[in-house]
Amino acid sequence: MVGASSLQPRLLSSFVGDRLLLSKQPHPRLFLYKPGNKHVSMQLSRTLSGLTNLLFNRRNLDEVPDAQRQRLRPGKLSPHRPVPDHIPRPPYVNSRQPPEIAGGPEVHGEKGIECMRSSGKLAAQVLRYAGTLVKPGIKTDEIDQAVHQMIIDNGAYPSPLGYGGFPKSVCTSVNECICHGIPDSRALEDGDIINIDVTVYLNGYHGDTSATFFCGDVDDKARKLVQVTEECLYKAISICAPGVEYKKIGKTIHDHADKYRYGVVRHFVGHGVGRVFHADPVVLHFRNNDGGHMMLNQTFTIEPMLTIGSTNPVIWDDNWTVVTEDGSLSAQFEHTILITKDGAEILTQC
């Protein structure tokens, strides 16, 4: 774990909790986890500070979290779920230290593209199945069990399991949980929203996707947040093509979120994905001036996280679960895409 005294440029990927990953290509932002206060902080670029930072980072602060909804609390974890020995593991398994973000983009030949399509298809099928399980009374650990079984039944490895010590096969992020929720004994309640984040490692390639689902009778405020978050994802995908600047993704997402006064979480990012779980590019979901252009046959994720209130994240003592500091709702959607000559192909869509 990296303490706040480290001043190297570091980024939080979409799946590192407070684990700070060093990219081989330095990036101009510093994301810091400060032991003791469980807050994640970030050094902003010179163009994002002061009043601009306040407006972009804290939206709808007049909105008070639903008094009838109790704040999340950690439940009990079930024992480690085994994976059959014949299923290939990613290299990071059995190491409690997550690997660095791999330098260089994931660009594939014909065989690699077919492998990415296969892993993406399985991830999409698993996510769709997991969504059918969402109902009041089911435990998030039961969702993890079902996801784990479906993945290994298809000869794949659940990528989150053992990544930097993550103890489960899927992330289940409920209500104010922004990301990286650990499945446990908590049962879903009527009116909850839950993001389920699935990644599978099949034939040496990762497919990564997530969606936010409704549990029972969900109020209009939560439904609108989820709807707009999904719209942000698809609007961002629609502008992707060879030669397009990565920064247009962030602008597209941020412009749409602004229309509804939703906050865009900055501390967690999309990423290259393929032979490795996390690679360049780092995909920012907010307005930015980062350089770089999309490449033909490249694969990466886009995964916007929107909030009704504060976008400031707080990390639980498990060093993974990230929640909004004010308890306001958060939603996320994610796809793995392939850049084609015609635009972008969604690899994680059933």
PDB file of C-alpha atoms in Angstrom, residues 171-293:
ATOM      1  CA  CYS A 171     -18.229  -6.455  -7.061  1.00  0.00           C
ATOM      2  CA  THR A 172     -21.681  -5.595  -5.692  1.00  0.00           C
ATOM      3  CA  SER A 173     -22.058  -1.869  -5.007  1.00  0.00           C
ATOM      4  CA  VAL A 174     -25.350  -0.941  -3.324  1.00  0.00           C
ATOM      5  CA  ASN A 175     -26.938   2.535  -3.062  1.00  0.00           C
ATOM      6  CA  GLU A 176     -24.218   5.001  -1.950  1.00  0.00           C
ATOM      7  CA  CYS A 177     -21.423   2.562  -2.810  1.00  0.00           C
ATOM      8  CA  ILE A 178     -19.569   4.064  -5.777  1.00  0.00           C
ATOM      9  CA  CYS A 179     -17.610   0.924  -6.621  1.00  0.00           C
ATOM     10  CA  HIS A 180     -15.738  -2.149  -5.323  1.00  0.00           C
ATOM     11  CA  GLY A 181     -18.411  -3.324  -2.918  1.00  0.00           C
ATOM     12  CA  ILE A 182     -17.529  -6.728  -1.452  1.00  0.00           C
ATOM     13  CA  PRO A 183     -20.380  -9.283  -1.506  1.00  0.00           C
ATOM     14  CA  ASP A 184     -21.372 -10.227   2.033  1.00  0.00           C
ATOM     15  CA  SER A 185     -24.284 -11.251   4.256  1.00  0.00           C
ATOM     16  CA  ARG A 186     -26.300  -8.077   3.681  1.00  0.00           C
ATOM     17  CA  ALA A 187     -29.641  -8.818   2.047  1.00  0.00           C
ATOM     18  CA  LEU A 188     -30.934  -6.454  -0.614  1.00  0.00           C
ATOM     19  CA  GLU A 189     -33.911  -4.347   0.418  1.00  0.00           C
ATOM     20  CA  ASP A 190     -36.901  -3.079  -1.518  1.00  0.00           C
ATOM     21  CA  GLY A 191     -35.912   0.203  -3.176  1.00  0.00           C
ATOM     22  CA  ASP A 192     -32.153  -0.490  -3.366  1.00  0.00           C
ATOM     23  CA  ILE A 193     -30.096   0.004  -6.478  1.00  0.00           C
ATOM     24  CA  ILE A 194     -27.080  -2.236  -7.032  1.00  0.00           C
ATOM     25  CA  ASN A 195     -24.199  -2.140  -9.480  1.00  0.00           C
ATOM     26  CA  ILE A 196     -22.851  -5.577 -10.370  1.00  0.00           C
ATOM     27  CA  ASP A 197     -19.357  -5.504 -11.896  1.00  0.00           C
ATOM     28  CA  VAL A 198     -18.314  -8.682 -13.713  1.00  0.00           C
ATOM     29  CA  THR A 199     -14.915  -9.470 -15.226  1.00  0.00           C
ATOM     30  CA  VAL A 200     -13.955 -12.871 -16.618  1.00  0.00           C
ATOM     31  CA  TYR A 201     -10.573 -14.229 -17.698  1.00  0.00           C
ATOM     32  CA  LEU A 202     -11.127 -16.592 -20.613  1.00  0.00           C
ATOM     33  CA  ASN A 203      -8.422 -18.036 -22.877  1.00  0.00           C
ATOM     34  CA  GLY A 204      -5.956 -15.443 -21.625  1.00  0.00           C
ATOM     35  CA  TYR A 205      -8.153 -12.359 -22.128  1.00  0.00           C
ATOM     36  CA  HIS A 206     -10.297 -10.293 -19.749  1.00  0.00           C
ATOM     37  CA  GLY A 207     -13.844  -9.120 -20.523  1.00  0.00           C
ATOM     38  CA  ASP A 208     -15.098  -6.381 -18.176  1.00  0.00           C
ATOM     39  CA  THR A 209     -18.637  -5.000 -17.780  1.00  0.00           C
ATOM     40  CA  SER A 210     -21.082  -3.687 -15.197  1.00  0.00           C
ATOM     41  CA  ALA A 211     -24.642  -2.407 -14.866  1.00  0.00           C
ATOM     42  CA  THR A 212     -26.860  -0.949 -12.158  1.00  0.00           C
ATOM     43  CA  PHE A 213     -30.057  -2.840 -11.387  1.00  0.00           C
ATOM     44  CA  PHE A 214     -33.273  -1.995  -9.530  1.00  0.00           C
ATOM     45  CA  CYS A 215     -34.326  -4.016  -6.501  1.00  0.00           C
ATOM     46  CA  GLY A 216     -38.082  -4.024  -6.084  1.00  0.00           C
ATOM     47  CA  ASP A 217     -39.916  -0.684  -6.023  1.00  0.00           C
ATOM     48  CA  VAL A 218     -37.268   1.969  -6.694  1.00  0.00           C
ATOM     49  CA  ASP A 219     -38.177   5.647  -6.420  1.00  0.00           C
ATOM     50  CA  ASP A 220     -38.102   8.066  -9.348  1.00  0.00           C
ATOM     51  CA  LYS A 221     -35.004   9.907  -8.104  1.00  0.00           C
ATOM     52  CA  ALA A 222     -32.928   6.727  -8.160  1.00  0.00           C
ATOM     53  CA  ARG A 223     -34.394   5.584 -11.469  1.00  0.00           C
ATOM     54  CA  LYS A 224     -33.465   8.878 -13.124  1.00  0.00           C
ATOM     55  CA  LEU A 225     -29.875   8.673 -11.863  1.00  0.00           C
ATOM     56  CA  VAL A 226     -29.506   5.155 -13.237  1.00  0.00           C
ATOM     57  CA  GLN A 227     -31.075   6.124 -16.573  1.00  0.00           C
ATOM     58  CA  VAL A 228     -28.793   9.118 -17.080  1.00  0.00           C
ATOM     59  CA  THR A 229     -25.680   7.137 -16.097  1.00  0.00           C
ATOM     60  CA  GLU A 230     -26.476   4.531 -18.741  1.00  0.00           C
ATOM     61  CA  GLU A 231     -27.111   7.290 -21.283  1.00  0.00           C
ATOM     62  CA  CYS A 232     -23.678   8.752 -20.469  1.00  0.00           C
ATOM     63  CA  LEU A 233     -22.040   5.435 -21.276  1.00  0.00           C
ATOM     64  CA  TYR A 234     -23.727   5.006 -24.641  1.00  0.00           C
ATOM     65  CA  LYS A 235     -23.203   8.632 -25.653  1.00  0.00           C
ATOM     66  CA  ALA A 236     -19.499   8.220 -24.913  1.00  0.00           C
ATOM     67  CA  ILE A 237     -19.275   4.996 -26.906  1.00  0.00           C
ATOM     68  CA  SER A 238     -20.997   6.650 -29.864  1.00  0.00           C
ATOM     69  CA  ILE A 239     -18.141   9.145 -30.373  1.00  0.00           C
ATOM     70  CA  CYS A 240     -15.370   6.527 -30.311  1.00  0.00           C
ATOM     71  CA  ALA A 241     -13.438   5.744 -33.497  1.00  0.00           C
ATOM     72  CA  PRO A 242      -9.828   5.549 -34.716  1.00  0.00           C
ATOM     73  CA  GLY A 243      -8.063   8.879 -34.239  1.00  0.00           C
ATOM     74  CA  VAL A 244     -10.588  10.325 -31.786  1.00  0.00           C
ATOM     75  CA  GLU A 245      -9.047  11.944 -28.707  1.00  0.00           C
ATOM     76  CA  TYR A 246      -9.675  10.131 -25.428  1.00  0.00           C
ATOM     77  CA  LYS A 247     -10.588  13.408 -23.768  1.00  0.00           C
ATOM     78  CA  LYS A 248     -13.781  13.572 -25.822  1.00  0.00           C
ATOM     79  CA  ILE A 249     -15.105  10.687 -23.730  1.00  0.00           C
ATOM     80  CA  GLY A 250     -14.883  12.746 -20.556  1.00  0.00           C
ATOM     81  CA  LYS A 251     -16.441  15.808 -22.163  1.00  0.00           C
ATOM     82  CA  THR A 252     -19.346  13.810 -23.564  1.00  0.00           C
ATOM     83  CA  ILE A 253     -20.103  12.210 -20.196  1.00  0.00           C
ATOM     84  CA  HIS A 254     -19.675  15.397 -18.197  1.00  0.00           C
ATOM     85  CA  ASP A 255     -21.824  17.480 -20.566  1.00  0.00           C
ATOM     86  CA  HIS A 256     -24.707  15.037 -20.291  1.00  0.00           C
ATOM     87  CA  ALA A 257     -24.430  14.676 -16.506  1.00  0.00           C
ATOM     88  CA  ASP A 258     -24.425  18.452 -16.131  1.00  0.00           C
ATOM     89  CA  LYS A 259     -27.857  18.670 -17.721  1.00  0.00           C
ATOM     90  CA  TYR A 260     -29.275  16.838 -14.698  1.00  0.00           C
ATOM     91  CA  ARG A 261     -26.918  18.328 -12.083  1.00  0.00           C
ATOM     92  CA  TYR A 262     -25.348  14.969 -11.323  1.00  0.00           C
ATOM     93  CA  GLY A 263     -21.782  14.693 -10.082  1.00  0.00           C
ATOM     94  CA  VAL A 264     -19.175  12.775 -12.091  1.00  0.00           C
ATOM     95  CA  VAL A 265     -16.780  10.720  -9.963  1.00  0.00           C
ATOM     96  CA  ARG A 266     -13.192  11.571 -10.915  1.00  0.00           C
ATOM     97  CA  HIS A 267     -11.183   9.241  -8.723  1.00  0.00           C
ATOM     98  CA  PHE A 268     -11.886   6.027 -10.652  1.00  0.00           C
ATOM     99  CA  VAL A 269     -11.281   5.563 -14.343  1.00  0.00           C
ATOM    100  CA  GLY A 270     -11.767   3.366 -17.363  1.00  0.00           C
ATOM    101  CA  HIS A 271      -8.759   1.492 -18.714  1.00  0.00           C
ATOM    102  CA  GLY A 272      -7.267  -0.618 -21.422  1.00  0.00           C
ATOM    103  CA  VAL A 273      -8.223  -4.265 -21.024  1.00  0.00           C
ATOM    104  CA  GLY A 274      -7.325  -7.473 -22.803  1.00  0.00           C
ATOM    105  CA  ARG A 275      -4.387  -9.732 -22.051  1.00  0.00           C
ATOM    106  CA  VAL A 276      -4.029  -7.767 -18.826  1.00  0.00           C
ATOM    107  CA  PHE A 277      -6.788  -6.571 -16.509  1.00  0.00           C
ATOM    108  CA  HIS A 278      -5.660  -2.920 -16.453  1.00  0.00           C
ATOM    109  CA  ALA A 279      -3.595  -1.261 -19.165  1.00  0.00           C
ATOM    110  CA  ASP A 280      -3.177   2.113 -20.799  1.00  0.00           C
ATOM    111  CA  PRO A 281      -5.007   4.254 -21.689  1.00  0.00           C
ATOM    112  CA  VAL A 282      -6.394   5.727 -18.507  1.00  0.00           C
ATOM    113  CA  VAL A 283      -9.911   6.802 -19.539  1.00  0.00           C
ATOM    114  CA  LEU A 284     -11.120   9.860 -17.627  1.00  0.00           C
ATOM    115  CA  HIS A 285     -14.888  10.352 -17.381  1.00  0.00           C
ATOM    116  CA  PHE A 286     -14.801  14.100 -16.698  1.00  0.00           C
ATOM    117  CA  ARG A 287     -13.672  17.114 -18.735  1.00  0.00           C
ATOM    118  CA  ASN A 288      -9.911  17.048 -19.136  1.00  0.00           C
ATOM    119  CA  ASN A 289      -7.071  18.079 -21.395  1.00  0.00           C
ATOM    120  CA  ASP A 290      -5.212  14.775 -21.535  1.00  0.00           C
ATOM    121  CA  GLY A 291      -3.682  13.799 -24.852  1.00  0.00           C
ATOM    122  CA  GLY A 292      -3.816  10.582 -26.814  1.00  0.00           C
ATOM    123  CA  HIS A 293      -5.932   9.142 -29.621  1.00  0.00           C
TER     124      HIS A 293
END
